[in-house]
mmCIF file of C-alpha atoms in Angstrom:
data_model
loop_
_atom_site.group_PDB
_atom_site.id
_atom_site.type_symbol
_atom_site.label_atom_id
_atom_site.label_comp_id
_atom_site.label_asym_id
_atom_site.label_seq_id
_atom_site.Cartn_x
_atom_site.Cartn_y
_atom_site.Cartn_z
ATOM 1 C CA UNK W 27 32.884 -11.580 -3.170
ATOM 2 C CA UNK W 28 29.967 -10.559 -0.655
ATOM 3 C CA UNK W 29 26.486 -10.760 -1.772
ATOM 4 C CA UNK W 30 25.228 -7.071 -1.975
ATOM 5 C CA UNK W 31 21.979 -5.484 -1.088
ATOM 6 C CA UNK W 32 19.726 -2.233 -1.211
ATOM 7 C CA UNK W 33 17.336 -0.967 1.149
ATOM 8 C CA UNK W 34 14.223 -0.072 0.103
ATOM 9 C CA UNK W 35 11.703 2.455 0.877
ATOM 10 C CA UNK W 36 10.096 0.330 3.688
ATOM 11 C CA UNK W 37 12.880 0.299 6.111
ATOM 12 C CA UNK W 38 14.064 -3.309 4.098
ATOM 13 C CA UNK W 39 16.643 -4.913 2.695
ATOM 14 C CA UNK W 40 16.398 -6.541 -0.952
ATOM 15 C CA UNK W 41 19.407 -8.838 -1.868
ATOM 16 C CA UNK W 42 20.972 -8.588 -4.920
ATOM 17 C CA UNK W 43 20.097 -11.638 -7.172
ATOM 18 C CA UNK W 44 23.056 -11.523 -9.803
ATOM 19 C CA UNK W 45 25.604 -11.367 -6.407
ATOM 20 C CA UNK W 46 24.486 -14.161 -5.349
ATOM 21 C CA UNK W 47 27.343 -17.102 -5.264
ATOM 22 C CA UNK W 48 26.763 -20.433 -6.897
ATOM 23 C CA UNK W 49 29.209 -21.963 -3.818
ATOM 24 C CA UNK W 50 26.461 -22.935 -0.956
ATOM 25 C CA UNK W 51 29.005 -22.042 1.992
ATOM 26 C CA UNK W 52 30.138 -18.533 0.360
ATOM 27 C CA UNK W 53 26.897 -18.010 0.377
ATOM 28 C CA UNK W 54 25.226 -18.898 4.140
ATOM 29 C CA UNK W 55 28.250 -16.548 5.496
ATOM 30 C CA UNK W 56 27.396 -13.477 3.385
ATOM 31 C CA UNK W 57 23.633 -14.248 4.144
ATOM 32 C CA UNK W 58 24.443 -14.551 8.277
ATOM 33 C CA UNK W 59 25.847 -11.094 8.094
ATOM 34 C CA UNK W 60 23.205 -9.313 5.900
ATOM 35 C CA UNK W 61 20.857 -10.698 8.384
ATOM 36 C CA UNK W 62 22.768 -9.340 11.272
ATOM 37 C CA UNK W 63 23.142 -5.999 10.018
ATOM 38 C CA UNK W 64 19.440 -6.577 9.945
ATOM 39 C CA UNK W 65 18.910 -7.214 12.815
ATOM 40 C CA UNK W 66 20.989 -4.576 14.420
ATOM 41 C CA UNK W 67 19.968 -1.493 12.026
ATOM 42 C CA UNK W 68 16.176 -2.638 13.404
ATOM 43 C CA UNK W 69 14.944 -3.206 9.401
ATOM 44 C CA UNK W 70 12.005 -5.241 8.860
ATOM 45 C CA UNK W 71 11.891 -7.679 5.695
ATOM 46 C CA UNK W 72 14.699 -9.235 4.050
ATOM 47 C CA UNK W 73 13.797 -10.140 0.334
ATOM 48 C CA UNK W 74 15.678 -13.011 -1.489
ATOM 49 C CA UNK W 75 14.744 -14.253 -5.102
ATOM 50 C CA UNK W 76 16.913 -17.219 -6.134
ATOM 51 C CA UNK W 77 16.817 -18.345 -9.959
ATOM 52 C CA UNK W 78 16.657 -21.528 -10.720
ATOM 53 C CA UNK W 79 19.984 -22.064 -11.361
ATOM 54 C CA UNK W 80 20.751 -21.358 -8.036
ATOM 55 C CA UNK W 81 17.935 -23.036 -6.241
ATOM 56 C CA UNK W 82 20.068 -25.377 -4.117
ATOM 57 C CA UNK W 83 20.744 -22.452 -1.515
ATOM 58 C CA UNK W 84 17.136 -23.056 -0.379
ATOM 59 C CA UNK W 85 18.337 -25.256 2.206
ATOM 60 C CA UNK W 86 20.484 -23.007 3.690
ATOM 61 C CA UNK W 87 17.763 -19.211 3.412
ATOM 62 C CA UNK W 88 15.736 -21.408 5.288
ATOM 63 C CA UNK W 89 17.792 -22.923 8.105
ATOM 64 C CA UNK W 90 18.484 -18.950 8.590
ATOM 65 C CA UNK W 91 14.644 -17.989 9.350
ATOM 66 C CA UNK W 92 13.514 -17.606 5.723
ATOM 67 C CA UNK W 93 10.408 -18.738 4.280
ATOM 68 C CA UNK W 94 8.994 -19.030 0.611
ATOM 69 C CA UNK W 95 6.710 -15.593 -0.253
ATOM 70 C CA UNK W 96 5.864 -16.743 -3.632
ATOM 71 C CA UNK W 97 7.140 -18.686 -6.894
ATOM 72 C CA UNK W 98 7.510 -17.870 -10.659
ATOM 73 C CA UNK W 99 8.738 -20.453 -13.720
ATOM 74 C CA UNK W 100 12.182 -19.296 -12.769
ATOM 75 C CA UNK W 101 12.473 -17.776 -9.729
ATOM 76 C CA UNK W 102 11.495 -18.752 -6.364
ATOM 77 C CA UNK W 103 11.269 -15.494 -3.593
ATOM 78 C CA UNK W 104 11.666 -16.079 0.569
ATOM 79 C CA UNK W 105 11.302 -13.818 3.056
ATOM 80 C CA UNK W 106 13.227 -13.355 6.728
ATOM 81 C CA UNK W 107 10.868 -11.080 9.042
ATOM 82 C CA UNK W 108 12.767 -9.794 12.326
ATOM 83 C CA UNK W 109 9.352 -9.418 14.171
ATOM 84 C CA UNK W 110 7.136 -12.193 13.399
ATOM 85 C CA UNK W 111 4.149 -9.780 13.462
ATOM 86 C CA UNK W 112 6.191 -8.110 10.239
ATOM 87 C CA UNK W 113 3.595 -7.625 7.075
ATOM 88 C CA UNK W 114 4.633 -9.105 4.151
ATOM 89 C CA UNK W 115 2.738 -8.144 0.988
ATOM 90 C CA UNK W 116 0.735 -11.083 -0.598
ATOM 91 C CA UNK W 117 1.316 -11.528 -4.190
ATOM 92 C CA UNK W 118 -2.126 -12.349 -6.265
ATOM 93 C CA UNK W 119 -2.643 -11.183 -9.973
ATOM 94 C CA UNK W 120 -3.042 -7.900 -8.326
ATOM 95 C CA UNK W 121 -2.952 -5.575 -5.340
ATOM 96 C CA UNK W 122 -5.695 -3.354 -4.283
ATOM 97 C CA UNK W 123 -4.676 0.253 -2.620
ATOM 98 C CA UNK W 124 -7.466 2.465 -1.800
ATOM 99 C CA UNK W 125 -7.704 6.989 -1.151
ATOM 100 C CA UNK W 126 -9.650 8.898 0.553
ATOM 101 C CA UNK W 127 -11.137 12.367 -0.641
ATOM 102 C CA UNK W 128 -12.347 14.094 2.292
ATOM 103 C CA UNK W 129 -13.466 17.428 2.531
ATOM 104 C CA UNK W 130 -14.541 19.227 5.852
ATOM 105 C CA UNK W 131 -17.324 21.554 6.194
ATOM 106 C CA UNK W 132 -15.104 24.491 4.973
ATOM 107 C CA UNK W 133 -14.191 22.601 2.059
ATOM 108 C CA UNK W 134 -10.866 22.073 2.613
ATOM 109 C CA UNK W 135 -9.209 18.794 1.542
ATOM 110 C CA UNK W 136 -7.098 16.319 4.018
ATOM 111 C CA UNK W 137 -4.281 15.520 2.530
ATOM 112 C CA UNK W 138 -1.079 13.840 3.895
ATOM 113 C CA UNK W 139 3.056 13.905 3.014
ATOM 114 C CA UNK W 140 4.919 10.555 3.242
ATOM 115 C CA UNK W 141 8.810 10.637 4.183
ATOM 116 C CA UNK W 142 10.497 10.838 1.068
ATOM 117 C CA UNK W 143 8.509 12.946 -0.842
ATOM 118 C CA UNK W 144 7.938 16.358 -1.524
ATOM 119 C CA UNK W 145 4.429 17.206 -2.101
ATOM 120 C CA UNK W 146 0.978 15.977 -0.675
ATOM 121 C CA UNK W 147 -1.425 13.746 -1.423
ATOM 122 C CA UNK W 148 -4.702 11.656 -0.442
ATOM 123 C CA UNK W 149 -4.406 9.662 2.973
ATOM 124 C CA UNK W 150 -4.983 5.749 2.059
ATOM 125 C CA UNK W 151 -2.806 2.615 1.339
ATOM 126 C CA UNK W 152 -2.916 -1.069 0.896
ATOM 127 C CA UNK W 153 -6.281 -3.206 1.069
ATOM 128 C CA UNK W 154 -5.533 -6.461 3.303
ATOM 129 C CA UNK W 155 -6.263 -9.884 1.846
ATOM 130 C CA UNK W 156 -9.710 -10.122 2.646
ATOM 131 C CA UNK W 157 -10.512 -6.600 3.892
ATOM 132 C CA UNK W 158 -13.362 -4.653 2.226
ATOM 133 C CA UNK W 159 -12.099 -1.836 0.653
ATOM 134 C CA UNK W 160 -14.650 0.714 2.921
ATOM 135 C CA UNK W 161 -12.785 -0.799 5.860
ATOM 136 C CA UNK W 162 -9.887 -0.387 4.528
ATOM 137 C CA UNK W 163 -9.861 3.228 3.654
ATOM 138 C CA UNK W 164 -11.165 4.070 6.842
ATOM 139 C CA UNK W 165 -8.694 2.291 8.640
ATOM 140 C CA UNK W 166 -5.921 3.819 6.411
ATOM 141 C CA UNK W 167 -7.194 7.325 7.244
ATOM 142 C CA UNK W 168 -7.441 6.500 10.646
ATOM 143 C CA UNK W 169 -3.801 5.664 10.801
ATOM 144 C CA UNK W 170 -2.183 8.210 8.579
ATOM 145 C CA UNK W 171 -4.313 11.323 9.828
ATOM 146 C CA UNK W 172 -6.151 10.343 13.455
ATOM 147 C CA UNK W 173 -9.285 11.494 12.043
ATOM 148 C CA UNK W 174 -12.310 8.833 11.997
ATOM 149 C CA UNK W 175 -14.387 9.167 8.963
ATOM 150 C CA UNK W 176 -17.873 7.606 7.483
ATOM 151 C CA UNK W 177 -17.807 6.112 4.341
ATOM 152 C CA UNK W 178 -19.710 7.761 1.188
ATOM 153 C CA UNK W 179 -19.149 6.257 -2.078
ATOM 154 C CA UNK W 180 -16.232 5.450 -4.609
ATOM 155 C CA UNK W 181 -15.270 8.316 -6.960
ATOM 156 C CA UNK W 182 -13.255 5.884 -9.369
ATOM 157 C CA UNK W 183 -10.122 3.848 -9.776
ATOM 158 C CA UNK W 184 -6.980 3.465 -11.940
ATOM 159 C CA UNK W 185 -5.469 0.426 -13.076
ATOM 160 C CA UNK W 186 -1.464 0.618 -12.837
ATOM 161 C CA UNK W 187 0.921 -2.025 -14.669
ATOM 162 C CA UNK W 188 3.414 -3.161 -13.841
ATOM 163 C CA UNK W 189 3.621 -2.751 -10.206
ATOM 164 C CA UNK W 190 4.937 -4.224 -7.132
ATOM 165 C CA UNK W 191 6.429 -8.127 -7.968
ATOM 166 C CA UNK W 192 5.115 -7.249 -11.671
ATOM 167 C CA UNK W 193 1.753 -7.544 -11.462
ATOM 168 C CA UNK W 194 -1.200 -4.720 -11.509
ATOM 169 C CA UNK W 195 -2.192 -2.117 -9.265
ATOM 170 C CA UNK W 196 -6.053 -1.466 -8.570
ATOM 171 C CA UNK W 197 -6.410 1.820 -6.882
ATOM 172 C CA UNK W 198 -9.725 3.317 -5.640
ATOM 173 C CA UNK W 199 -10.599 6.476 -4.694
ATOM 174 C CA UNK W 200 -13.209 7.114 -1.853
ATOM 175 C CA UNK W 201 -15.546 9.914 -0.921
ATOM 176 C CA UNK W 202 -15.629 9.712 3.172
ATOM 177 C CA UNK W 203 -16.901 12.407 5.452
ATOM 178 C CA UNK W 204 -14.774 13.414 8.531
ATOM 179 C CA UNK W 205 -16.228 13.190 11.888
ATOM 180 C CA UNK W 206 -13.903 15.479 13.145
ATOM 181 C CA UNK W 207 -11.316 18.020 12.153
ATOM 182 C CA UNK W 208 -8.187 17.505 14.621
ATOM 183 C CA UNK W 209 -5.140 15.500 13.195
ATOM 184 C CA UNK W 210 -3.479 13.455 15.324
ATOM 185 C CA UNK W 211 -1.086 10.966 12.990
ATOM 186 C CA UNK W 212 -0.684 8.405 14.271
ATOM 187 C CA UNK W 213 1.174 6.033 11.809
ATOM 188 C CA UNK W 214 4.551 8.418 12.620
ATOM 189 C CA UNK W 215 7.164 6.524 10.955
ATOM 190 C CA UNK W 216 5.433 6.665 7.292
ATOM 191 C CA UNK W 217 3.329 9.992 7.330
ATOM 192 C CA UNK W 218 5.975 12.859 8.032
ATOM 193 C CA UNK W 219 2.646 15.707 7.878
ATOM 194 C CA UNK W 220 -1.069 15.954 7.402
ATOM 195 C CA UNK W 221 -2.919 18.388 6.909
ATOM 196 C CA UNK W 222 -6.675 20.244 5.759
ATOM 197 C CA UNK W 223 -5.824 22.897 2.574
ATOM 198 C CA UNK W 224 -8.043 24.730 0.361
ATOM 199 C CA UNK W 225 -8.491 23.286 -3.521
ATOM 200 C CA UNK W 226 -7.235 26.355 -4.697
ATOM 201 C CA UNK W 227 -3.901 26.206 -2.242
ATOM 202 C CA UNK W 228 -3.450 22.479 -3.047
ATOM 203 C CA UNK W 229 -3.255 23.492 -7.148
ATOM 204 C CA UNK W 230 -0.796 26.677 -6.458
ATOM 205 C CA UNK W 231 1.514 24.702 -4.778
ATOM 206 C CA UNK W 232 4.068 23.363 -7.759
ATOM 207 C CA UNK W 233 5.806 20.490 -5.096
ATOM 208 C CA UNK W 234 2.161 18.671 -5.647
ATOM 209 C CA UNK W 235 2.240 16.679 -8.627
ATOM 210 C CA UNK W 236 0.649 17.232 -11.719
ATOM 211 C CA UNK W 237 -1.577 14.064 -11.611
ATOM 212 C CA UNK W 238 -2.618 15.055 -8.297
ATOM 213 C CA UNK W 239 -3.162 18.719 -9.320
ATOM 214 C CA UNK W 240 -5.509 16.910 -12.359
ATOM 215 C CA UNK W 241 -7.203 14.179 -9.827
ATOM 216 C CA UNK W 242 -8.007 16.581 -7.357
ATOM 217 C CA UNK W 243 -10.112 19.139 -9.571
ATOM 218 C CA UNK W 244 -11.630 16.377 -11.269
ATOM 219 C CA UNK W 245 -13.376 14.799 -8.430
ATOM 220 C CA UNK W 246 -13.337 17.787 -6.010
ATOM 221 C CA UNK W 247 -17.448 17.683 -7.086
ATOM 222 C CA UNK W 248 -18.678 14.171 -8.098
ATOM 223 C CA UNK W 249 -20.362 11.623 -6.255
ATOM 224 C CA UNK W 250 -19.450 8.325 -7.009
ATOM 225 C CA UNK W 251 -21.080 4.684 -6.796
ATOM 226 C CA UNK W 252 -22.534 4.057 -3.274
ATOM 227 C CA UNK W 253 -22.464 1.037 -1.429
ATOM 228 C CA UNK W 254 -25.315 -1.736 -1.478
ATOM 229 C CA UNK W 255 -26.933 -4.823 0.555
ATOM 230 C CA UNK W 256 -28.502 -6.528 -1.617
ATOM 231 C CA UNK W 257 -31.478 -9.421 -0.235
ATOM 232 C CA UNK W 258 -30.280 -12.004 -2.451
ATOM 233 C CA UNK W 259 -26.195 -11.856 -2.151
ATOM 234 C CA UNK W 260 -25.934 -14.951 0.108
ATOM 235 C CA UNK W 261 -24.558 -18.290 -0.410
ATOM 236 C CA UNK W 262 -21.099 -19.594 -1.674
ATOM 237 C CA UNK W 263 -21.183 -16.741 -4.338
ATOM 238 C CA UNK W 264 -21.505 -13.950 -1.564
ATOM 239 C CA UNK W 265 -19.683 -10.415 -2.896
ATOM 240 C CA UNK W 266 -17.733 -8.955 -0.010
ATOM 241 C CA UNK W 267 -18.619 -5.257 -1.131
ATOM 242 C CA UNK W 268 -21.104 -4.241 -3.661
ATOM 243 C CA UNK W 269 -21.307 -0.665 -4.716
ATOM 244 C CA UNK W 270 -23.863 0.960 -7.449
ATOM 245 C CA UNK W 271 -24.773 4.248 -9.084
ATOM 246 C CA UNK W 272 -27.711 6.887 -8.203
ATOM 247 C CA UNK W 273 -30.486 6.652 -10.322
ATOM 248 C CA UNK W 274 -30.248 9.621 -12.680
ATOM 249 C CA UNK W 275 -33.439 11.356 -10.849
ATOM 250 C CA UNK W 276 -30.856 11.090 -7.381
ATOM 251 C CA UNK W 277 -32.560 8.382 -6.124
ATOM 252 C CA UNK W 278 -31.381 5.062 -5.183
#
């Protein structure tokens, strides 16, 4: 019986753990020929979680390119990249994503449509091991929309759980301001349109979600926490990012 797979939403393959084979040999075959259909169909990770039970076909994922992404009391995950330069999400307690609310001087809002779905939403993504999350949203803006932006302040965040690998989600939502209107996307195999719309256009439209239509109009208005350099963050307890609230006369 072949070992079977899915593809996921990031043009990957995910192998079915409960086809795998406990016979070693019946095993490396079906795994040579997921990995050629791989390779041919251009996809970029190949996921593999082996139970413990089955943990003596680690020999074999790895004399085929895999290598260990990350281990749990009974389950041990590899990974086979087809480009080396392939990302592979890093798997912490949590992930960090970050969004951008930006509004141009006529007060529209940039928002952006990934393949796959049917509404709109704001432009941002993953935060890189390491990155600050102002880089990151800029960078993610950047990418999705081709418009460079300034960083303001964070509106807020959510907390999801579970997410990805079962762990939580931190997600924070930025204030930027756009240095310039034109779109250009640029990351063109994730962002199928972007575009500036009116509040009031975003909420009419029923293909937007609800907990967009509900995010948007709550922070269409507030300022958020602002970022900070303080004197005396140095040393081996340095904060990457630091961000506060205005003083309640507006002053910081």
């Amino acid at each position: 019986m072949p070992v079977n797979y899915t593809e996921d939403a990031f043009n990957g393959l995910i192998i079915d753990t409960n086809t795998i084979p406990t016979d070693s040999v019946e095993f490396g075959a079906s795994l040579t020929n997921i990995l050629a259909y791989s390779a041919e169909n251009n996809k970029g990770i190949t996921w593999l979680t082996l139970p413990i039970e089955k943990s003596h076909h680690v020999g074999r994922a790895t004399a085929l390119g895999f290598i260990y992404h990350c281990c749990q009391a009974h389950e041990l995950t590899l990974v086979h990249k087809n480009q080396p330069a392939q990302f592979v999400p890093f798997i912490p307690s949590h992930t960090v994503g970050a969004g951008a609310l930006i509004k141009n001087s006529a007060g529209e809002i940039l928002v952006v449509q990934e393949y796959g779905m049917t509404g709109y939403k704001l432009p941002g993504g993953h935060v890189e091991q390491g990155e600050r999350i102002e880089d990151a949203v800029l960078r993610e803006v950047l990418e999705e929309t081709g418009i460079k932006c300034e960083f303001v302040s964070v509106l807020g965040f959510s907390n999801k759980h579970p997410y990805k690998f079962g762990k939580s989600n931190l997600y924070f939502i930025c204030e930027l301001r756009p240095l310039h209107n034109h779109i250009q996307i640029l990351d063109t195999q994730e962002i199928l349109d972007a575009r500036w719309i009116s509040l009031a256009d975003f909420q009419r439209d029923a293909k937007n979600s609800a907990y967009n239509h509900e995010l948007f109009s709550a922070l269409f208005n507030l300022s958020g926490l602002q970022p900070q350099a303080l004197e005396n963050n140095k040393g081996a307890h340095k904060k990457l990012e630091i961000f506060f609230a205005n003083h309640k006369d507006g002053l910081l």
